[in-house]
Short mmCIF file of C-alpha atoms in Angstrom, two decimals:
data_model
loop_
_atom_site.label_atom_id
_atom_site.label_comp_id
_atom_site.label_asym_id
_atom_site.label_seq_id
_atom_site.Cartn_x
_atom_site.Cartn_y
_atom_site.Cartn_z
CA PRO A 86 146.53 8.73 65.58
CA MET A 87 150.82 8.09 64.95
CA PRO A 88 152.35 9.68 61.98
CA ASP A 89 153.78 6.57 59.99
CA ILE A 90 157.41 5.79 60.38
CA PHE A 91 159.87 6.63 57.17
CA LEU A 92 161.36 3.06 56.97
CA PHE A 93 163.92 4.00 54.00
CA THR A 94 164.24 5.54 50.84
CA VAL A 95 163.77 3.42 47.36
CA VAL A 96 166.54 2.53 44.81
CA ASP A 97 165.50 0.05 42.81
CA ALA A 98 162.40 -1.81 42.19
CA PHE A 99 162.49 -5.15 40.59
CA ALA A 100 160.62 -7.87 39.59
CA LEU A 101 161.39 -11.22 41.91
CA SER A 102 158.24 -14.62 41.43
CA GLY A 103 156.03 -12.19 39.91
CA LYS A 104 155.88 -9.53 42.88
CA LEU A 105 157.56 -6.07 42.57
CA THR A 106 160.90 -6.42 44.96
CA LEU A 107 162.29 -2.87 46.60
CA VAL A 108 165.55 -2.55 47.12
CA PRO A 109 167.26 -1.46 49.73
CA GLY A 110 164.50 -2.83 51.53
CA LEU A 111 163.72 -2.43 55.64
CA PRO A 112 166.53 -1.76 57.10
CA GLN A 113 168.30 -2.92 60.66
CA ASN A 114 167.12 -1.06 63.21
CA PRO A 115 166.73 -2.08 66.54
CA ASP A 116 163.88 0.78 66.94
CA LEU A 117 161.65 -0.36 64.78
CA PRO A 118 158.86 -2.15 65.13
CA THR A 119 158.60 -6.26 64.09
CA ILE A 120 157.46 -5.43 61.17
CA ARG A 121 155.46 -8.84 59.37
CA VAL A 122 154.39 -9.62 56.03
CA GLY A 123 150.50 -7.88 55.89
CA ALA A 124 152.22 -5.50 57.00
CA GLN A 125 150.39 -1.61 55.81
CA ILE A 126 152.86 0.78 53.99
CA HIS A 127 151.94 3.53 52.21
CA LEU A 128 154.92 5.04 49.29
CA VAL A 129 155.47 8.60 48.22
CA ALA A 130 156.67 9.08 44.37
CA PRO A 131 159.23 11.59 44.37
CA ASP A 132 157.15 13.05 41.96
CA GLY A 133 154.50 13.46 45.08
CA THR A 134 152.00 10.95 44.00
CA SER A 135 151.33 8.03 46.53
CA VAL A 136 150.41 3.95 47.04
CA GLU A 137 148.62 2.33 49.80
CA SER A 138 150.12 -1.46 49.76
CA HIS A 139 151.11 -3.13 52.28
CA ILE A 140 154.38 -6.09 52.65
CA ALA A 141 153.67 -9.26 50.13
CA GLY A 142 156.81 -10.80 51.39
CA PHE A 143 160.69 -11.25 52.32
CA GLU A 144 163.35 -11.67 50.18
CA LYS A 145 167.10 -12.57 51.09
CA ILE A 146 169.31 -11.22 48.40
CA SER A 147 173.55 -12.10 48.32
CA TYR A 148 174.90 -8.24 47.89
CA GLY A 149 178.34 -10.66 47.06
CA ARG A 150 181.18 -9.79 50.04
CA LYS A 151 180.25 -8.78 53.67
CA LEU A 152 178.62 -5.69 53.87
CA PRO A 153 178.83 -3.76 57.13
CA ARG A 154 176.06 -4.44 60.33
CA ASP A 155 174.53 -0.72 60.45
CA LYS A 156 174.54 -1.30 56.41
CA ILE A 157 172.02 -4.76 56.02
CA SER A 158 168.59 -4.54 55.38
CA MET A 159 165.89 -7.03 53.83
CA PRO A 160 163.64 -6.02 50.07
CA ILE A 161 160.68 -5.49 50.73
CA SER A 162 157.85 -7.92 47.96
CA LEU A 163 154.40 -5.53 47.38
CA PRO A 164 152.02 -8.06 45.88
CA SER A 165 151.44 -8.07 42.17
CA SER A 166 148.79 -4.96 41.84
CA VAL A 167 151.59 -2.38 42.23
CA LEU A 168 153.52 -1.83 39.04
CA LYS A 169 157.14 -0.62 39.02
CA THR A 170 156.05 2.12 37.39
CA GLN A 171 155.03 3.46 40.88
CA VAL A 172 157.48 2.94 42.81
CA PRO A 173 160.65 4.72 40.88
CA ALA A 174 163.74 5.07 42.66
CA GLY A 175 163.72 8.19 45.23
CA THR A 176 160.43 6.49 46.40
CA GLU A 177 160.10 6.71 50.44
CA VAL A 178 158.69 4.10 51.96
CA PHE A 179 156.65 4.50 55.44
CA LEU A 180 155.03 1.53 58.09
CA VAL A 181 151.87 2.81 58.47
CA VAL A 182 150.86 2.45 62.24
CA SER A 183 147.34 3.15 62.54
CA LYS A 184 144.47 3.92 60.08
CA PRO A 185 142.83 6.78 60.76
CA LYS A 186 139.54 6.47 61.83
#
């Protein structure tokens, strides 16, 4: 099986529309595969605990002034079953590319 793909490290998590939103979110990177709602992700907190989940949605957030192209990202939302306490700052987010058989 292929290894999971590192996406980003969580800087902040907040509730938006009843879902937990993670920032900064998916980086604008042409080397990443296409990622859609429902994509399986694996979150690893700084204390080593992990959560298996999926992307419940993408959020459009205005960061105010225009950011350089390499800093643009798209925050992701998680299902309401994932709690903010499970995803502290420093949590690493990985795209699950294949499930073990």
